[in-house]
Amino acid sequence: MSSVVPLRRAAQPQARTARLALLGTGTVGSAFVARYGTLAAQGIALPGVSWICNSRTQLAGGDDLDAVLRQARAAAARRSGFPPWAEGESPRPGDIVVDATASETVADWHPEWLARGIHVVTANKLGTGGDLGRAQAIGDAGEAGGRYGDSATVGAGLPLLRSLRALVDGGDRIHSIEGVLSGSLAWLFAGYDGSRPFSACVREAQAAGYTEPDPRVDLSGEDVRRKLLILARTAGFALSTHEVEVESLVDAALAQAAPDAVDGLLDTLDAPLEARRAAAAVTGRRLCFVGRFDAQSGASVGLQALPPAHPLCAGGGTDNRVAIHSDRYRERPLVIQGPGAGADITAAALLDDVLRIARG
Ligand SMILES: NC(=O)c1ccc[n+]([C@@H]2O[C@H](COP(=O)([O-])OP(=O)(O)OC[C@H]3O[C@@H](n4cnc5c(N)ncnc54)[C@H](OP(=O)(O)O)[C@@H]3O)[C@@H](O)[C@H]2O)c1
């Protein structure tokens, strides 16, 4: 059978005038550079990468971004207290800063950049999923000209935030949002059947790159709290961090451990989680780590035992599942599901936002 001829598409507006600064050369930053190269090789016009930065160095972009990335990743530790990008040449209005860090310092700059007319595209959830004041400042500053690309912050680019915005813009009132919002926890609980310790599953998820750099960010529910805050705020609610009740899977000793002691303490997860799994299995239920926001009753994050037919039990792997109830979806929710973890799809979501902004 001959292959189907692609439909001719209208020419895309050029996206070359803005300059791009990449902050973060870790897992996501590296995947961003790889995806950038793939799109460029497909002939897609992209803004030029003018800078690649991490906490140690700021380097000029160029034709060979892979080499610049390697050089940045190999840079020596820095003595001065200021991040290198705050001391070098600054982006100007119309440029795009891509935040592929998990840094509070960088998140603090989001409103500042937006207010100067610089666009921000982010995988860093701390901007709109952390302090409420900063999230509101980002919303207010965005009105000054800079645009904010946040598709990568929840669901790694799944059409969650844009669907919520479309509902709200259409006059729909959101009643509740509940979901399996962590790809790593979805993967962990989908595969955890008691045949091996939970800590072994965590180590496998770490090795596969599904967890945050520090797995306690996932296991403590903190990552889900941030995503739930972003969803609730996008739906129009001024929810504060402390208003989300969080059930952490991490005990006090693991929570307080130094980063290099975490692996040795992961076994403390095993007995309590096996007890929860076995109790759920007696009634044919499965464990799911769920974030729930209800406009009437508040917000919570924690482990739930759900019947297999429940919408939040669907899917597999690192799938995120989110159910939205609104005026329009009163009886049965709008359910959005799909892979929601991993550096490659996160990088793709960042570049979707870059292209959308650069094409105006
Ligand atoms: N990994 C995933 O699959 C995934 C998926 C979705 C979202 N995310 C989010 O994406 C972000 C990055 O995750 P990651 O896994 O790539 O983390 P990572 O591998 O730890 O990389 C973080 C990068 O941020 C840089 N950085 C830290 N503070 C900085 C500062 N003040 N200025 C400039 N750069 C700074 C680090 O620089 P140094 O190398 O100099 O320390 C490092 O290059 C996080 O917010 C994470 O939540 C990750």
Coordinates of C-alpha atoms and ligand atoms in Angstrom, one line a residue:
M1 CA 0.0 0.0 0.0
S2 CA 1.4 3.4 -0.9
S3 CA 1.8 5.9 1.9
V4 CA -0.7 8.7 2.4
V5 CA 0.3 12.1 1.1
P6 CA 0.5 14.8 3.8
L7 CA -2.1 17.5 3.7
R8 CA -0.6 20.8 2.6
R9 CA -0.4 23.1 5.6
A10 CA -0.6 26.9 5.7
A11 CA 2.9 28.4 6.1
Q12 CA 3.8 28.9 9.8
P13 CA 4.8 32.3 10.8
Q14 CA 8.6 32.6 11.2
A15 CA 9.9 32.2 14.7
R16 CA 13.4 33.5 14.4
T17 CA 13.4 37.1 15.8
A18 CA 13.3 36.3 19.5
R19 CA 16.4 35.1 21.3
L20 CA 16.3 32.2 23.7
A21 CA 18.0 31.6 27.0
L22 CA 18.0 28.1 28.5
L23 CA 18.4 27.9 32.3
G24 CA 19.2 24.4 33.5
T25 CA 21.4 21.8 31.8
G26 CA 20.2 18.7 33.8
T27 CA 17.8 16.0 32.6
V28 CA 15.2 18.3 31.1
G29 CA 17.6 21.0 29.9
S30 CA 19.6 18.3 28.0
A31 CA 16.4 16.8 26.5
F32 CA 15.4 20.3 25.5
V33 CA 18.7 20.8 23.5
A34 CA 18.2 17.3 21.9
R35 CA 14.6 18.2 20.9
Y36 CA 15.7 21.6 19.6
G37 CA 18.2 19.8 17.3
T38 CA 15.5 17.4 16.1
L39 CA 13.1 20.2 15.2
A40 CA 15.8 22.3 13.5
A41 CA 16.7 19.2 11.4
Q42 CA 13.1 19.0 10.4
G43 CA 13.4 22.6 9.0
I44 CA 11.2 24.1 11.7
A45 CA 12.2 27.8 12.2
L46 CA 13.1 28.3 15.9
P47 CA 14.4 31.3 17.9
G48 CA 18.2 31.1 18.2
V49 CA 19.6 29.9 21.5
S50 CA 21.7 32.8 22.7
W51 CA 22.6 31.4 26.1
I52 CA 22.9 28.1 27.9
C53 CA 23.2 28.5 31.7
N54 CA 23.2 26.5 34.9
S55 CA 24.1 27.5 38.5
R56 CA 27.8 27.4 37.6
T57 CA 28.2 29.1 34.2
Q58 CA 26.6 31.1 31.4
L59 CA 27.8 30.2 27.9
A60 CA 26.9 31.8 24.5
G61 CA 24.8 29.5 22.2
G62 CA 26.1 28.8 18.7
D63 CA 25.8 26.3 15.9
D64 CA 26.9 23.4 18.0
L65 CA 24.5 23.4 20.9
D66 CA 25.5 19.9 22.0
A67 CA 29.1 21.0 22.5
V68 CA 28.0 24.1 24.5
L69 CA 25.7 21.9 26.6
R70 CA 28.6 19.5 27.3
Q71 CA 30.8 22.4 28.3
A72 CA 28.2 23.9 30.6
R73 CA 27.6 20.5 32.3
A74 CA 31.3 20.2 32.9
A75 CA 31.8 23.7 34.3
A76 CA 33.4 24.0 37.7
A77 CA 31.5 25.0 40.8
R78 CA 31.1 28.7 41.4
R79 CA 32.2 30.7 44.4
S80 CA 30.2 33.9 43.9
G81 CA 26.7 34.0 45.4
F82 CA 25.0 35.5 42.3
P83 CA 23.8 33.1 39.6
P84 CA 25.9 33.6 36.4
W85 CA 23.0 34.6 34.2
A86 CA 22.1 37.5 36.6
E87 CA 25.6 39.0 36.1
G88 CA 26.0 38.5 32.3
E89 CA 24.1 40.2 29.4
S90 CA 20.4 40.3 30.1
P91 CA 17.6 39.2 27.8
R92 CA 15.6 42.0 26.3
P93 CA 11.8 42.4 25.7
G94 CA 10.6 39.8 23.2
D95 CA 13.3 37.2 24.2
I96 CA 12.3 33.9 25.8
V97 CA 13.7 32.5 29.0
V98 CA 13.3 28.7 29.3
D99 CA 13.4 27.6 33.0
A100 CA 14.5 23.9 33.2
T101 CA 15.6 24.2 36.8
A102 CA 13.8 23.4 40.1
S103 CA 15.2 26.7 41.6
E104 CA 13.4 29.1 43.9
T105 CA 15.8 31.8 42.8
V106 CA 14.9 31.4 39.1
A107 CA 11.2 31.2 40.0
D108 CA 11.5 34.5 41.8
W109 CA 12.6 36.0 38.5
H110 CA 9.5 34.9 36.6
P111 CA 7.4 38.0 37.5
E112 CA 10.4 40.3 36.9
W113 CA 11.1 39.0 33.4
L114 CA 7.4 39.1 32.5
A115 CA 7.1 42.7 33.7
R116 CA 10.0 43.6 31.4
G117 CA 8.2 42.0 28.4
I118 CA 10.4 38.9 28.4
H119 CA 8.5 35.7 27.9
V120 CA 9.0 32.8 30.3
V121 CA 8.5 29.1 29.4
T122 CA 8.9 26.8 32.4
A123 CA 9.1 23.2 33.6
N124 CA 9.8 24.7 37.1
K125 CA 6.6 24.3 39.1
L126 CA 7.7 26.8 41.8
G127 CA 6.6 29.8 39.8
T128 CA 2.8 29.2 39.9
G129 CA 2.8 26.1 42.1
G130 CA 4.6 27.6 45.1
D131 CA 4.0 30.7 47.1
L132 CA 0.5 32.3 46.2
G133 CA 1.9 35.8 46.2
R134 CA 4.5 34.9 43.5
A135 CA 1.8 33.1 41.5
Q136 CA -0.4 36.2 41.6
A137 CA 2.6 38.4 40.7
I138 CA 3.2 36.2 37.6
G139 CA -0.4 36.5 36.6
D140 CA -0.3 40.3 37.1
A141 CA 3.1 40.8 35.4
G142 CA 1.9 38.8 32.4
E143 CA -0.5 41.5 31.6
A144 CA 2.5 43.8 31.0
G145 CA 3.5 42.0 27.8
G146 CA 5.6 38.9 28.6
R147 CA 3.8 35.6 28.0
Y148 CA 4.0 32.6 30.3
G149 CA 4.3 29.1 28.9
D150 CA 3.5 26.6 31.6
S151 CA 2.3 23.5 29.7
A152 CA 5.3 21.5 31.0
T153 CA 4.5 22.1 34.7
V154 CA 1.5 19.7 35.0
G155 CA 1.1 16.5 33.0
A156 CA 4.2 17.2 30.9
G157 CA 2.3 18.9 28.2
L158 CA -1.0 16.9 28.3
P159 CA -3.8 19.3 27.4
L160 CA -4.8 20.0 31.0
L161 CA -4.1 23.6 31.7
R162 CA -5.2 24.7 28.3
S163 CA -8.5 22.8 28.7
L164 CA -9.1 24.3 32.1
R165 CA -8.4 27.8 30.6
A166 CA -10.8 27.1 27.7
L167 CA -13.6 26.0 30.1
V168 CA -13.1 29.1 32.4
D169 CA -12.9 31.5 29.4
G170 CA -16.1 29.9 28.2
G171 CA -17.9 30.9 31.4
D172 CA -17.8 27.4 32.9
R173 CA -17.3 27.2 36.7
I174 CA -15.0 24.4 37.9
H175 CA -16.5 22.4 40.8
S176 CA -13.7 19.9 41.4
I177 CA -10.4 18.6 39.9
E178 CA -9.0 15.2 41.0
G179 CA -6.2 13.3 39.5
V180 CA -3.2 11.1 39.6
L181 CA -0.8 13.9 38.9
S182 CA 2.6 12.3 39.4
G183 CA 3.8 10.1 36.6
S184 CA 6.4 8.6 39.0
L185 CA 3.8 7.7 41.7
A186 CA 1.4 6.4 39.0
W187 CA 4.1 4.1 37.7
L188 CA 5.1 3.0 41.2
F189 CA 1.6 2.1 42.4
A190 CA 0.6 0.6 39.0
G191 CA 3.5 -1.9 39.3
Y192 CA 3.6 -2.4 43.1
D193 CA 1.9 -5.8 43.8
G194 CA 3.8 -6.8 47.0
S195 CA 6.0 -9.3 45.2
R196 CA 9.1 -7.1 45.9
P197 CA 9.7 -4.3 48.4
F198 CA 8.3 -0.8 47.5
S199 CA 11.9 0.6 48.0
A200 CA 13.1 -1.6 45.1
C201 CA 10.4 -0.1 42.9
V202 CA 11.5 3.4 43.9
R203 CA 15.1 2.7 42.9
E204 CA 13.9 1.3 39.6
A205 CA 11.9 4.5 39.0
Q206 CA 14.9 6.6 39.9
A207 CA 17.1 4.7 37.4
A208 CA 14.5 5.2 34.7
G209 CA 14.4 9.0 35.3
Y210 CA 10.8 9.0 36.4
T211 CA 11.3 10.6 39.8
E212 CA 12.4 14.1 40.6
P213 CA 16.2 14.5 41.2
D214 CA 15.4 13.9 44.9
P215 CA 12.7 11.1 45.1
R216 CA 11.4 12.6 48.4
V217 CA 9.9 15.4 46.4
D218 CA 7.5 12.8 44.8
L219 CA 7.1 10.5 47.9
S220 CA 6.3 13.4 50.2
G221 CA 3.4 14.5 48.0
E222 CA 5.1 17.9 47.5
D223 CA 5.3 17.6 43.8
V224 CA 1.6 16.6 43.6
R225 CA 0.7 19.6 45.9
R226 CA 2.4 22.0 43.5
K227 CA 0.6 20.5 40.5
L228 CA -2.7 20.6 42.3
L229 CA -2.1 24.3 43.2
I230 CA -1.3 25.1 39.6
L231 CA -4.5 23.4 38.4
A232 CA -6.7 25.0 41.1
R233 CA -5.2 28.5 40.5
T234 CA -5.6 28.0 36.7
A235 CA -9.3 27.2 37.4
G236 CA -9.5 30.6 39.1
F237 CA -9.1 29.8 42.9
A238 CA -6.6 31.7 45.1
L239 CA -5.5 28.5 46.9
S240 CA -2.6 28.8 49.3
T241 CA 0.1 26.2 49.8
H242 CA -0.9 25.6 53.4
E243 CA -4.6 25.0 52.4
V244 CA -3.7 21.7 50.7
E245 CA -3.7 18.9 53.2
V246 CA -0.8 16.5 52.3
E247 CA -0.3 12.9 53.4
S248 CA 3.4 12.2 53.0
L249 CA 4.7 8.7 52.4
V250 CA 8.0 9.8 53.9
D251 CA 8.6 9.4 57.7
A252 CA 10.5 12.0 59.7
A253 CA 13.9 10.3 59.5
L254 CA 13.8 10.0 55.7
A255 CA 12.4 13.6 55.4
Q256 CA 15.3 15.0 57.5
A257 CA 18.1 12.8 55.9
A258 CA 20.9 14.4 54.0
P259 CA 20.7 13.8 50.3
D260 CA 23.4 11.1 50.3
A261 CA 21.7 9.2 53.1
V262 CA 18.3 8.9 51.3
D263 CA 19.0 5.7 49.5
G264 CA 19.9 3.9 52.7
L265 CA 16.6 4.9 54.3
L266 CA 14.3 4.0 51.5
D267 CA 13.6 0.6 53.2
T268 CA 11.6 2.5 55.8
L269 CA 8.8 2.8 53.2
D270 CA 8.4 -0.9 52.8
A271 CA 6.4 -2.1 55.9
P272 CA 3.8 0.7 56.0
L273 CA 3.1 0.6 52.3
E274 CA 2.8 -3.2 52.2
A275 CA 0.2 -3.0 55.0
R276 CA -1.8 -0.4 53.0
R277 CA -1.5 -2.4 49.8
A278 CA -2.6 -5.7 51.5
A279 CA -5.6 -4.0 53.3
A280 CA -6.7 -2.5 49.9
A281 CA -6.3 -5.8 48.1
V282 CA -8.7 -7.5 50.6
T283 CA -11.6 -5.5 49.1
G284 CA -10.2 -5.7 45.6
R285 CA -9.0 -2.2 45.6
R286 CA -5.8 -0.6 44.3
L287 CA -3.6 2.1 45.8
C288 CA -3.5 5.4 43.9
F289 CA -1.8 8.6 44.9
V290 CA -4.4 11.3 44.3
G291 CA -4.6 15.1 44.4
R292 CA -8.1 16.5 44.9
F293 CA -9.4 20.0 44.8
D294 CA -13.1 20.8 45.6
A295 CA -14.3 24.4 45.4
Q296 CA -16.6 23.6 48.4
S297 CA -14.6 21.3 50.6
G298 CA -10.9 22.2 50.0
A299 CA -7.8 20.4 48.8
S300 CA -5.9 17.3 49.7
V301 CA -3.2 15.0 48.5
G302 CA -2.6 11.4 49.6
L303 CA -2.9 7.7 49.1
Q304 CA -6.4 6.3 48.3
A305 CA -7.6 2.7 47.8
L306 CA -9.8 2.8 44.7
P307 CA -11.9 0.1 42.9
P308 CA -10.2 -0.9 39.6
A309 CA -13.2 0.6 37.6
H310 CA -12.6 4.1 39.0
P311 CA -11.5 6.5 36.3
L312 CA -8.3 7.4 38.2
C313 CA -7.3 3.7 38.1
A314 CA -7.3 3.6 34.3
G315 CA -4.2 3.7 32.1
G316 CA -0.8 2.3 33.0
G317 CA 2.8 3.2 33.0
T318 CA 3.4 6.9 33.9
D319 CA -0.1 7.9 32.8
N320 CA -1.5 11.0 34.5
R321 CA -5.3 10.9 34.9
V322 CA -7.4 14.0 35.7
A323 CA -11.1 14.2 36.2
I324 CA -12.7 17.7 36.0
H325 CA -16.2 18.4 37.2
S326 CA -17.8 21.7 36.2
D327 CA -21.2 23.3 35.3
R328 CA -20.8 21.6 31.9
Y329 CA -19.4 18.3 33.2
R330 CA -21.7 17.9 36.2
E331 CA -22.8 14.3 36.0
R332 CA -19.8 12.7 34.4
P333 CA -16.4 14.4 34.5
L334 CA -14.2 15.4 31.6
V335 CA -11.3 12.9 31.9
I336 CA -7.9 13.7 30.4
Q337 CA -5.3 10.9 30.5
G338 CA -1.9 10.2 29.0
P339 CA 1.8 9.8 29.7
G340 CA 2.8 12.6 32.1
A341 CA 6.4 12.1 33.1
G342 CA 9.7 11.9 31.5
A343 CA 12.3 14.4 30.2
D344 CA 11.5 13.9 26.5
I345 CA 7.8 14.8 26.7
T346 CA 8.6 17.6 29.1
A347 CA 11.1 19.0 26.6
A348 CA 8.5 18.7 23.8
A349 CA 6.0 20.6 25.9
L350 CA 8.6 23.4 26.5
L351 CA 9.3 23.7 22.8
D352 CA 5.6 23.7 22.0
D353 CA 5.3 26.8 24.2
V354 CA 8.4 28.4 22.8
L355 CA 7.0 28.0 19.2
R356 CA 3.6 29.2 20.2
I357 CA 5.0 32.3 21.8
A358 CA 7.7 33.0 19.1
R359 CA 5.1 32.7 16.3
G360 CA 2.9 35.2 18.2
Ligands
LIG1 N1 13.0 15.1 35.0 C1 11.8 15.0 34.5 O1 11.3 14.1 33.9 C2 10.8 16.2 34.7 C3 9.5 16.1 34.2 C4 8.7 17.3 34.4 C5 9.2 18.4 35.0 N2 10.4 18.4 35.5 C6 10.9 19.6 36.1 O2 11.9 20.2 35.3 C7 12.8 20.9 36.2 C8 14.2 20.3 35.9 O3 14.3 19.0 36.3 P1 15.6 18.1 36.0 O4 15.1 16.7 36.2 O5 16.2 18.5 34.7 O6 16.6 18.6 37.2 P2 18.1 18.4 37.3 O7 18.6 17.3 36.4 O8 18.5 18.4 38.7 O9 18.7 19.8 36.6 C9 18.5 21.0 37.2 C10 19.3 22.1 36.5 O10 19.0 23.3 37.1 C11 20.2 24.1 37.3 N3 20.0 25.1 38.2 C12 19.8 25.0 39.6 N4 19.7 26.3 40.1 C13 20.0 27.1 39.1 C14 20.1 28.5 39.1 N5 19.9 29.3 40.2 N6 20.4 29.1 37.9 C15 20.6 28.4 36.8 N7 20.5 27.0 36.8 C16 20.2 26.4 37.9 C17 21.2 23.0 37.7 O11 22.5 23.6 37.5 P3 23.7 22.8 38.1 O12 24.0 21.6 37.2 O13 24.8 23.8 38.0 O14 23.4 22.4 39.5 C18 20.8 21.9 36.7 O15 21.5 22.1 35.5 C19 12.4 20.7 37.6 O16 11.6 21.8 38.0 C20 11.5 19.5 37.5 O17 10.4 19.5 38.5 C21 11.3 17.4 35.4

